[in-house]
Amino acid sequence: MKISVDAMGGDFAPQEIVQGAVVAAREHRVGIILVGPEERIKAELAKHDTRGLDIEIVHTDEYLIEGEHPAYAMRKKRNASILLATKLVKEGRADAVVGVGPTGGVVASAMQVLGTVEGIGRPVVGGPFLGFTPNTVMIDLGGNVDCRPDQLLDFGIVGTVFAQKWLNIPNPTVALLSNGAEEGKGNEVIREAYTLFKNSGLNFIGYVEGYGIGNGQANVIICDGLIGNIVVKYTETLGQAICRWLEGKLVGKLSPADIKALTDELTLKTDLADAVGGGPLWAVNGVACVAHGRSHWPEVAKAIGAAKRAVEVDLVGALKRELAAIRGKVQVPTAQ
Amino acid sequence: MKISVDAMGGDFAPQEIVQGAVVAAREHRVGIILVGPEERIKAELAKHDTRGLDIEIVHTDEYLIEGEHPAYAMRKKRNASILLATKLVKEGRADAVVGVGPTGGVVASAMQVLGTVEGIGRPVVGGPFLGFTPNTVMIDLGGNVDCRPDQLLDFGIVGTVFAQKWLNIPNPTVALLSNGAEEGKGNEVIREAYTLFKNSGLNFIGYVEGYGIGNGQANVIICDGLIGNIVVKYTETLGQAICRWLEGKLVGKLSPADIKALTDELTLKTDLADAVGGGPLWAVNGVACVAHGRSHWPEVAKAIGAAKRAVEVDLVGALKRELAAIRGKVQVPTAQ
């Protein structure tokens, strides 16, 4: 198996990326293609023992910078390292691509080069975004603001495959997020989606209320991207508010180090970037994994391991099969 | 001023209600009409010094019970104490009504007897629901699931009046909740509402993202009742999850009493019932205040004080004037 890696992604490129790639090549027994400025990569590789490892370099001088608008930057930098790394997957020279931020650049490259799986128009963003409910996947957290009922069903399928293949939950429960548990609740789209879900063969348990997000009432919770986006961003500032409040409450009662450890952990549990910043992109027609921009070599190696696992469990193939099977089963209204 | 009080509301009726009424009559110098079984109320009144106080009784044997469906119960119990107490306002015999739960019964009585102010079809539920942002009012948190843009504008007016008259914020900032800060964000309804708000004369600051809920970015944050309901309920279970996590983290480091005090306070700050369970109902055509079902006499007295204040600041009149003024200013699409 070959994994292409953007050697220039993230805050500590290329040194941490190269070191992570070397470690992953040995630990995960995968071939690595590092994409970036050849001389700089070679200089980093020279610091490590690479004997017996399958590591090659694809040269480019261009790369994205944190803070650039990804789509705009990619129009100017047609040889950006993340773009070239992703193209290696499209061309069959690599089985998966790993990008270490900027996340927008990894997503935009995946969309432009690999596209989404058939019938899903936009990338789906989701995952176990809350540290307290690691077995609950929420979708969509991203850009799908005005959703049709059949799009919500697609999210349910994506979430089910993700929970099965990625979180190892054999028969994940799926719920629609609504304002009440009874069947008549929800807005028009949610009520129509209810019928689609009921006939889908998914392990659909009906509606969950907002409570269900905080207590992990279902393995897969479906909402439109407007609601998901609001919930996730709210979680982040609420977590910050609670951290500040805790600091005030605990000062003098716990040591500063203990307080910091506590608030650091709470921040991690309530911060989207930390929670879903890593792992495979969903509904992309190929395996593309993203890691935090602030990753050091252990996280880079882990992301490469995740990419290998996504290829091995055939995440993309499983999703395509599930989509075809379930769409055949339910009467989905024609897309507008 | 006369305040009618449902003597049979809440978990500790009639004793705590009667005691709270006696205290309020003296402290707030208001007349009180206690509605409920005359003999039981008299027995409670006999326990207190009521000399010089203006307290009368309106007798009824019927009252609502926690857990009953309010609308259904009220059809059977036409002389339910909360209904009769609310009718005293309609008839001009009282200036305001106070009900101590069940909240659904107080709301249903207010709707049935007093109705909503003109142009607002359903009761609006909102308030500073998060203990960390006491100067941020969020509307709607209730039953207005599919909202038109002009309904969102009405919520903005209600919230502005509430923030001005109730929270004493002279020129409250108003924002629409969306998935991004830029003008093109939001779903179709939110984008249409944006234009209405911009031309309304309200102190409109544009969109806030989910972040804005947790950090109190605006004094009034407007969303439909689906989103508001989800956010508030989610806050409750997230608060519980954080409390459980804190208990595990702090055991052995703080005393059990300190841990309990901390988690009790966090629960209070993240629990809707505690946060907006008390105070005047919004957009009702008359002053109706609700207090928690678990209120003891100090909370009952406080609720009566709140009712007095709502009458004094003319909350209902101010709302009607604001609605008329702003509706005259913006081009509101005809209601469907």
XYZ file of C-alpha atoms in Angstrom:
672
model
C 0.000 0.000 0.000
C 1.164 3.515 -0.846
C 0.147 6.655 1.023
C 0.896 10.083 -0.398
C 1.632 12.745 2.191
C 1.702 16.528 1.814
C 5.145 17.206 3.274
C 4.448 20.938 3.570
C 1.178 20.849 5.534
C 0.754 22.156 9.053
C 2.707 24.305 11.448
C 5.837 22.152 11.668
C 6.518 21.217 8.051
C 8.535 19.675 6.716
C 10.451 18.301 9.724
C 7.559 16.818 11.737
C 5.806 15.526 8.634
C 8.909 13.747 7.383
C 9.652 12.244 10.794
C 6.032 11.076 11.122
C 6.200 9.536 7.668
C 9.398 7.658 8.512
C 7.866 6.294 11.710
C 4.643 5.320 9.930
C 6.511 3.624 7.084
C 8.207 1.364 9.610
C 5.340 0.864 12.073
C 2.484 0.484 9.612
C 4.570 -1.144 6.853
C 3.315 1.190 4.144
C 4.991 2.888 1.220
C 5.130 6.671 1.477
C 5.260 9.345 -1.221
C 6.315 12.678 0.252
C 5.187 15.641 -1.867
C 7.102 18.917 -1.520
C 10.483 20.621 -2.136
C 12.860 17.743 -2.806
C 15.985 19.248 -1.211
C 14.272 20.189 2.021
C 12.629 16.777 2.291
C 15.939 15.012 1.581
C 17.620 17.083 4.289
C 14.972 15.962 6.777
C 15.118 12.335 5.687
C 18.889 12.372 6.227
C 18.248 12.880 9.957
C 16.553 9.487 10.238
C 17.297 5.860 9.628
C 15.304 5.039 6.496
C 17.007 1.777 5.561
C 14.567 -0.767 4.162
C 11.724 1.741 4.016
C 9.700 2.466 0.867
C 9.808 6.270 0.764
C 9.870 8.334 -2.410
C 9.622 12.052 -3.127
C 7.478 13.930 -5.653
C 8.909 17.399 -6.036
C 7.060 20.705 -6.019
C 7.976 24.129 -4.746
C 4.389 25.292 -4.176
C 2.300 24.723 -1.086
C -0.656 26.256 0.740
C -0.227 28.515 3.751
C -2.520 28.595 6.795
C -4.983 31.458 6.450
C -5.108 31.504 2.642
C -8.520 30.949 1.103
C -8.017 27.373 -0.133
C -10.000 27.531 -3.378
C -8.426 30.848 -4.342
C -4.934 29.687 -3.420
C -5.308 26.502 -5.437
C -6.224 28.434 -8.558
C -2.907 30.284 -8.306
C -0.831 27.365 -7.036
C -1.664 24.600 -9.465
C 1.267 22.563 -8.208
C 0.477 22.991 -4.525
C 1.776 19.983 -2.631
C -1.650 18.949 -1.285
C -3.114 19.087 -4.804
C -0.330 16.940 -6.249
C -0.520 14.503 -3.333
C -4.250 14.095 -3.912
C -3.768 13.640 -7.655
C -1.521 10.646 -6.912
C -4.621 8.911 -5.497
C -6.712 9.833 -8.520
C -3.973 8.454 -10.820
C -3.773 5.220 -8.844
C -0.169 5.824 -7.774
C -1.273 6.099 -4.136
C -4.093 4.405 -2.226
C -4.769 7.334 0.078
C -3.635 10.882 0.754
C -2.826 12.502 4.096
C -2.860 16.267 4.554
C -1.801 17.993 7.741
C -3.830 21.162 7.427
C -4.884 23.692 6.448
C -8.060 21.580 6.681
C -9.808 23.736 4.080
C -7.028 22.975 1.611
C -7.247 19.218 2.182
C -11.024 19.321 1.744
C -10.868 21.556 -1.336
C -8.198 19.356 -2.949
C -10.213 16.224 -2.241
C -13.327 17.806 -3.725
C -11.564 19.139 -6.804
C -9.492 16.067 -7.584
C -11.462 13.103 -6.209
C -14.994 14.495 -6.009
C -17.766 13.068 -3.856
C -19.357 9.637 -4.180
C -22.255 9.528 -6.591
C -25.409 11.316 -5.521
C -23.799 13.301 -2.720
C -23.287 16.789 -4.028
C -21.227 18.397 -1.304
C -18.766 17.100 1.205
C -20.350 15.885 4.399
C -18.744 16.934 7.633
C -19.453 14.969 10.744
C -18.147 12.811 13.481
C -18.109 12.257 17.208
C -17.616 15.972 17.851
C -18.168 15.864 21.600
C -15.586 14.228 23.841
C -18.250 12.985 26.247
C -20.059 10.936 23.603
C -17.333 9.219 21.562
C -19.816 6.720 20.115
C -22.131 9.351 18.715
C -21.595 10.628 15.188
C -23.402 13.829 14.248
C -23.955 14.841 10.618
C -24.016 17.359 8.948
C -21.778 19.808 10.746
C -20.822 21.623 7.602
C -22.133 23.396 4.593
C -25.373 21.595 3.750
C -27.652 24.310 5.069
C -30.919 23.839 3.180
C -31.314 20.057 3.062
C -33.858 17.918 1.287
C -35.253 14.898 3.151
C -33.303 12.521 0.878
C -30.083 14.358 1.709
C -30.757 13.745 5.382
C -31.195 10.069 4.522
C -27.826 10.123 2.736
C -26.286 11.546 5.903
C -27.863 8.667 7.810
C -26.211 6.173 5.472
C -22.839 7.928 5.653
C -23.063 7.995 9.445
C -24.038 4.341 9.650
C -21.115 3.233 7.501
C -18.770 5.457 9.463
C -19.998 4.104 12.807
C -19.734 0.511 11.578
C -16.437 0.660 9.758
C -14.636 3.312 11.729
C -16.014 3.134 15.265
C -16.635 -0.641 15.115
C -20.258 -0.348 16.203
C -21.967 -3.355 14.562
C -25.552 -2.097 14.310
C -25.484 1.641 14.968
C -28.701 3.334 16.025
C -29.731 6.283 13.853
C -31.927 9.184 14.930
C -33.242 12.415 13.461
C -32.641 15.490 15.586
C -35.921 17.249 16.340
C -37.722 19.397 18.895
C -39.668 16.542 20.430
C -39.652 12.768 20.587
C -43.168 12.198 19.204
C -43.726 11.439 15.524
C -45.473 14.729 14.603
C -42.583 16.908 15.804
C -39.947 18.583 13.653
C -40.177 20.910 10.695
C -41.525 19.849 7.308
C -38.209 18.467 6.039
C -37.600 16.472 9.208
C -41.100 14.994 9.122
C -40.666 13.905 5.490
C -37.261 12.475 6.295
C -38.847 10.489 9.116
C -40.816 8.423 6.606
C -37.740 7.845 4.433
C -35.705 6.708 7.429
C -38.490 4.426 8.666
C -38.464 2.545 5.370
C -34.704 2.589 4.865
C -33.631 -0.518 6.707
C -31.262 1.610 8.797
C -31.468 0.957 12.538
C -33.696 4.012 12.896
C -34.926 4.803 16.409
C -36.960 7.912 15.522
C -36.436 11.419 16.793
C -34.074 12.505 19.507
C -34.345 15.906 21.133
C -31.431 18.190 21.899
C -30.902 16.119 25.040
C -29.739 13.265 22.823
C -26.664 15.175 21.635
C -25.367 15.634 25.159
C -26.120 12.133 26.374
C -25.314 10.183 23.212
C -28.787 8.746 22.800
C -28.058 7.405 19.310
C -24.873 6.386 17.505
C -25.776 8.528 14.521
C -27.663 11.819 14.925
C -28.817 13.518 11.736
C -29.498 17.215 11.242
C -28.995 19.812 8.544
C -25.687 21.639 8.373
C -27.160 24.834 9.793
C -28.152 23.190 13.058
C -25.031 21.025 13.231
C -22.768 23.984 12.609
C -24.499 26.052 15.291
C -24.363 23.221 17.846
C -20.678 22.513 17.295
C -19.584 26.142 17.423
C -21.743 26.773 20.468
C -20.118 23.797 22.193
C -16.730 25.394 21.710
C -17.543 28.737 23.364
C -19.663 27.087 26.052
C -16.653 24.906 26.867
C -14.502 28.035 27.090
C -17.034 29.742 29.361
C -17.093 26.722 31.667
C -13.285 26.620 31.716
C -13.104 30.269 32.777
C -15.761 29.671 35.410
C -13.892 26.606 36.704
C -10.654 28.570 36.920
C -12.369 31.150 39.109
C -14.021 28.508 41.268
C -10.965 26.320 41.768
C -8.239 28.906 42.303
C -6.793 28.376 45.773
C -8.440 24.955 46.034
C -6.379 23.110 43.442
C -2.850 23.749 42.243
C -2.505 25.879 39.098
C -1.146 22.801 37.299
C -4.177 20.727 38.311
C -6.526 23.492 37.179
C -4.741 23.752 33.858
C -4.882 19.990 33.307
C -8.616 20.035 34.024
C -9.454 22.947 31.731
C -7.152 21.623 28.992
C -9.020 18.339 29.034
C -12.403 20.071 28.992
C -11.295 22.234 26.077
C -10.272 19.116 24.197
C -13.656 17.525 24.876
C -15.646 20.521 23.657
C -13.573 21.716 20.721
C -14.606 20.638 17.237
C -11.152 21.110 15.766
C -9.759 18.666 18.280
C -12.650 16.293 18.032
C -13.219 15.928 14.290
C -10.099 17.651 13.013
C -8.515 14.281 12.315
C -9.510 11.239 10.315
C -10.901 10.445 6.884
C -13.056 12.949 5.005
C -16.572 11.676 4.500
C -18.326 10.986 1.220
C -15.197 11.766 -0.793
C -14.640 9.379 -3.692
C -11.280 8.169 -2.408
C -9.444 8.011 0.892
C -8.264 11.424 2.062
C -7.281 11.913 5.693
C -6.689 15.165 7.464
C -4.691 15.842 10.619
C -4.451 19.035 12.674
C -2.195 21.764 11.465
C -0.502 21.675 14.843
C 0.350 17.973 14.602
C 3.801 16.769 15.595
C 5.335 13.555 14.272
C 3.302 11.145 16.453
C 0.017 12.629 15.157
C 1.310 12.568 11.591
C 2.218 8.890 11.937
C -1.217 8.238 13.426
C -2.964 9.986 10.524
C -1.024 7.823 8.074
C -2.105 4.789 10.085
C -5.710 5.994 9.866
C -5.415 6.335 6.089
C -4.122 2.766 5.871
C -7.026 1.533 7.971
C -9.580 3.436 5.826
C -8.178 1.682 2.758
C -8.176 -1.711 4.459
C -11.788 -1.501 5.655
C -12.761 -0.106 2.238
C -14.603 2.855 3.694
C -15.403 4.330 0.304
C -16.579 1.071 -1.262
C -18.752 0.248 1.745
C -20.384 3.662 1.546
C -21.126 3.290 -2.173
C -22.666 -0.150 -1.656
C -24.813 1.039 1.268
C -26.005 4.110 -0.660
C -27.004 1.987 -3.658
C -28.749 -0.626 -1.511
C -30.757 1.809 0.594
C -31.641 4.197 -2.195
C -33.049 1.215 -4.074
C -35.226 0.396 -1.079
C -36.887 3.744 -0.360
C -38.910 5.997 -2.611
C -36.633 9.012 -2.739
C -38.202 12.151 -4.213
C -36.398 13.474 -7.272
C -33.694 15.964 -6.441
C -34.587 19.541 -7.287
C -52.057 46.951 42.511
C -53.605 43.498 42.731
C -51.890 40.254 41.847
C -53.843 37.028 41.526
C -51.974 33.915 42.608
C -52.773 30.271 41.915
C -52.627 28.956 45.472
C -52.539 25.331 44.296
C -49.605 25.486 41.887
C -46.294 23.716 42.396
C -44.952 20.996 44.617
C -45.567 22.681 47.968
C -49.060 24.115 47.597
C -50.829 25.612 49.316
C -48.514 26.251 52.294
C -45.494 27.728 50.486
C -47.675 29.691 48.076
C -49.680 31.251 50.857
C -46.592 32.094 52.888
C -44.913 33.605 49.809
C -48.042 35.654 49.125
C -48.129 36.983 52.681
C -44.462 37.979 52.496
C -44.935 39.614 49.084
C -48.036 41.505 50.197
C -45.989 43.112 52.961
C -42.665 43.548 51.150
C -43.972 44.671 47.781
C -47.081 46.439 49.120
C -49.436 44.738 46.692
C -52.910 43.339 47.052
C -53.143 39.559 46.638
C -55.994 37.359 45.462
C -55.346 33.728 46.361
C -57.286 31.317 44.153
C -57.952 27.811 45.499
C -59.865 25.852 48.187
C -60.977 28.487 50.670
C -60.718 26.378 53.817
C -57.201 25.140 53.089
C -56.028 28.647 52.220
C -57.607 30.079 55.376
C -55.866 27.426 57.468
C -52.532 28.449 55.956
C -53.217 32.169 56.345
C -53.980 31.581 60.048
C -50.325 30.575 60.540
C -49.119 34.056 59.601
C -49.539 37.623 60.696
C -51.706 39.160 57.996
C -52.800 42.302 59.843
C -52.982 45.310 57.529
C -52.452 43.209 54.401
C -54.791 43.238 51.401
C -55.340 39.507 50.834
C -58.561 37.992 49.548
C -59.566 34.499 48.475
C -61.397 33.307 45.367
C -62.631 29.801 46.017
C -62.349 26.776 43.735
C -61.859 23.104 44.446
C -60.258 22.302 41.074
C -56.594 22.626 40.198
C -54.070 21.174 37.761
C -51.659 18.449 38.760
C -48.039 18.156 37.590
C -47.838 15.692 34.713
C -51.371 16.273 33.389
C -51.601 17.461 29.793
C -52.550 21.108 30.454
C -54.913 21.696 27.532
C -56.704 18.403 28.163
C -56.903 18.991 31.916
C -58.302 22.471 31.418
C -61.106 21.174 29.238
C -62.205 18.939 32.118
C -61.405 21.352 34.948
C -63.076 24.546 33.864
C -62.665 25.999 37.318
C -59.016 25.078 37.691
C -57.334 27.574 40.015
C -54.820 28.800 37.421
C -57.617 29.400 34.900
C -59.686 31.391 37.402
C -56.627 33.347 38.557
C -55.848 34.273 34.947
C -59.471 35.281 34.307
C -59.200 37.819 37.128
C -56.642 39.653 34.952
C -58.882 39.488 31.902
C -61.777 40.878 33.945
C -59.640 43.712 35.293
C -59.926 42.520 38.896
C -56.170 41.806 38.978
C -53.243 43.492 37.226
C -51.194 40.333 36.847
C -51.332 36.611 37.523
C -48.672 34.390 39.079
C -48.656 30.639 38.562
C -46.223 28.311 40.278
C -46.178 25.476 37.767
C -46.999 23.287 36.071
C -45.504 25.707 33.535
C -47.573 24.196 30.726
C -50.731 25.011 32.669
C -49.732 28.626 33.266
C -48.875 29.053 29.574
C -52.051 27.332 28.379
C -54.215 29.441 30.718
C -52.527 32.635 29.572
C -53.044 31.689 25.933
C -56.663 30.660 26.385
C -57.750 33.562 28.576
C -55.466 36.473 27.658
C -54.243 35.481 24.194
C -51.139 36.869 22.551
C -50.511 40.451 21.509
C -51.769 41.270 18.045
C -49.892 39.706 15.190
C -48.049 37.136 17.244
C -49.798 33.850 16.746
C -48.153 31.643 19.304
C -46.492 32.219 22.624
C -42.835 33.073 22.355
C -40.459 31.348 24.718
C -37.101 32.879 25.356
C -34.736 34.428 27.799
C -31.208 34.381 29.100
C -31.173 30.573 29.186
C -27.462 30.157 29.888
C -26.072 31.137 33.267
C -22.793 32.269 31.727
C -24.424 34.886 29.519
C -27.062 36.589 31.689
C -27.304 39.539 29.304
C -28.131 37.427 26.267
C -31.727 36.670 25.454
C -32.363 33.872 22.977
C -35.690 33.512 21.131
C -37.488 31.303 20.162
C -36.845 28.368 22.436
C -40.314 26.961 22.054
C -42.882 25.835 19.605
C -42.378 28.105 16.586
C -40.701 25.481 14.433
C -41.310 26.611 10.875
C -40.854 30.376 11.047
C -41.406 33.025 8.423
C -38.887 35.877 8.186
C -41.388 38.341 9.656
C -41.902 36.064 12.645
C -38.172 36.170 13.282
C -38.418 39.955 13.171
C -41.237 39.817 15.745
C -38.951 37.757 17.965
C -36.316 40.443 17.552
C -38.783 43.072 18.737
C -39.943 40.959 21.669
C -36.342 40.314 22.670
C -35.402 43.977 22.387
C -38.278 45.071 24.606
C -37.478 42.320 27.084
C -33.803 43.266 27.222
C -34.638 46.950 27.634
C -37.470 46.717 30.111
C -36.515 43.602 32.003
C -32.724 43.389 31.882
C -32.231 47.183 31.843
C -30.036 47.141 28.738
C -30.680 50.533 27.086
C -29.845 49.729 23.469
C -29.652 45.943 23.165
C -27.765 44.478 20.216
C -29.770 42.034 18.108
C -28.341 39.260 15.936
C -29.642 36.467 13.739
C -28.187 33.056 14.502
C -26.575 31.569 11.395
C -23.818 29.275 10.191
C -21.402 32.039 9.314
C -20.853 35.711 9.958
C -20.901 36.883 6.321
C -24.073 38.251 4.756
C -24.719 35.372 2.322
C -24.813 32.726 5.060
C -27.895 31.106 6.581
C -30.840 29.314 5.039
C -33.439 31.034 2.880
C -35.584 32.230 5.789
C -32.598 33.623 7.674
C -31.345 35.469 4.594
C -34.766 37.057 4.020
C -35.000 37.964 7.685
C -31.592 39.644 7.406
C -33.068 42.284 5.094
C -36.053 42.867 7.375
C -33.807 43.291 10.401
C -31.465 45.625 8.552
C -34.350 47.988 7.815
C -36.098 47.624 11.166
C -34.380 50.266 13.247
C -33.469 47.597 15.785
C -29.826 47.666 16.899
C -29.082 44.853 14.440
C -25.472 43.668 14.285
C -25.948 40.983 11.621
C -25.329 37.275 11.971
C -23.718 35.539 14.871
C -22.470 31.972 14.595
C -22.983 29.293 17.212
C -19.993 30.771 19.028
C -22.149 33.794 19.852
C -24.499 31.766 22.058
C -21.707 30.630 24.335
C -19.917 33.957 24.551
C -22.926 36.270 24.603
C -21.994 38.124 21.431
C -25.360 39.904 21.231
C -28.000 40.824 23.790
C -30.730 39.294 21.664
C -30.086 36.216 19.522
C -32.860 35.175 17.155
C -33.502 31.696 15.783
C -36.484 29.505 14.994
C -37.957 27.376 17.741
C -36.486 24.182 16.320
C -32.909 25.396 16.693
C -33.557 27.145 20.000
C -35.238 24.095 21.462
C -32.370 21.837 20.380
C -29.719 24.201 21.750
C -31.385 24.578 25.135
C -32.036 20.884 25.643
C -28.537 20.015 24.483
C -27.138 22.492 27.013
C -28.902 20.620 29.785
C -27.454 17.171 29.032
C -24.048 18.603 28.164
C -24.059 20.290 31.573
C -24.912 16.950 33.180
C -22.122 15.206 31.275
C -19.616 17.823 32.403
C -20.839 17.495 36.004
C -20.297 13.710 35.939
C -16.876 14.192 34.393
C -15.965 16.797 37.027
C -17.061 14.467 39.828
C -14.722 11.794 38.503
C -11.852 14.231 38.062
C -12.181 15.965 41.425
C -12.871 13.043 43.737
C -10.054 12.892 46.285
C -8.888 16.387 45.348
C -11.811 18.374 46.736
C -14.189 17.531 49.568
C -17.485 15.888 48.567
C -19.284 19.032 49.734
C -17.095 21.258 47.529
C -17.663 18.967 44.551
C -21.394 19.018 45.130
C -21.461 22.815 45.401
C -19.535 23.077 42.136
C -21.723 20.667 40.170
C -24.904 22.131 41.659
C -23.879 25.556 40.421
C -22.961 24.249 36.980
C -26.301 22.444 36.753
C -28.057 25.689 37.594
C -26.108 27.510 34.891
C -26.928 24.996 32.179
C -30.502 24.068 32.996
C -33.279 25.777 31.079
C -35.878 25.161 33.765
C -33.729 27.019 36.260
C -32.734 29.711 33.858
C -35.999 30.720 32.194
C -38.435 28.848 34.410
C -39.282 32.076 36.172
C -40.461 35.480 35.075
C -43.104 36.940 32.782
C -44.419 35.027 29.777
C -43.567 36.781 26.560
C -45.951 38.164 23.979
C -48.988 37.366 26.122
C -51.624 40.094 26.104
C -51.416 40.692 29.853
C -48.928 40.087 32.617
C -48.604 36.411 33.533
C -45.607 35.255 35.532
C -44.521 31.711 36.107
C -42.327 30.318 38.874
C -40.813 26.833 39.205
C -43.019 24.073 40.461
C -40.406 23.403 43.129
C -40.520 26.972 44.464
C -40.616 27.581 48.199
C -42.032 30.755 49.733
C -39.044 33.022 48.935
C -39.296 32.168 45.212
C -43.062 32.634 45.311
C -42.641 36.071 46.868
C -40.020 36.883 44.247
C -42.341 35.854 41.411
C -45.036 38.123 42.810
C -42.470 40.926 42.937
C -41.595 40.208 39.305
C -45.246 40.439 38.328
C -45.496 43.805 40.068
C -42.413 45.034 38.207
C -43.780 43.824 34.849
C -46.925 45.858 35.463
C -44.952 48.926 36.557
C -42.644 48.944 33.527
C -45.660 48.241 31.303
C -43.994 45.316 29.570
C -47.070 44.501 27.503
C -47.769 48.089 26.423
C -44.136 48.649 25.471
C -44.137 45.524 23.340
C -47.316 46.555 21.531
C -45.935 50.020 20.792
C -42.609 48.619 19.531
C -44.366 46.061 17.322
C -46.592 48.725 15.783
C -43.700 51.145 15.241
C -41.339 48.664 13.630
C -43.935 46.870 11.553
C -44.886 50.238 10.108
C -41.248 50.797 9.156
C -40.379 47.588 7.303
C -42.024 45.952 4.338
C -43.266 42.766 5.977
C -44.473 40.073 3.557
C -48.101 39.104 4.075
C -48.537 36.259 6.530
C -49.464 32.965 4.892
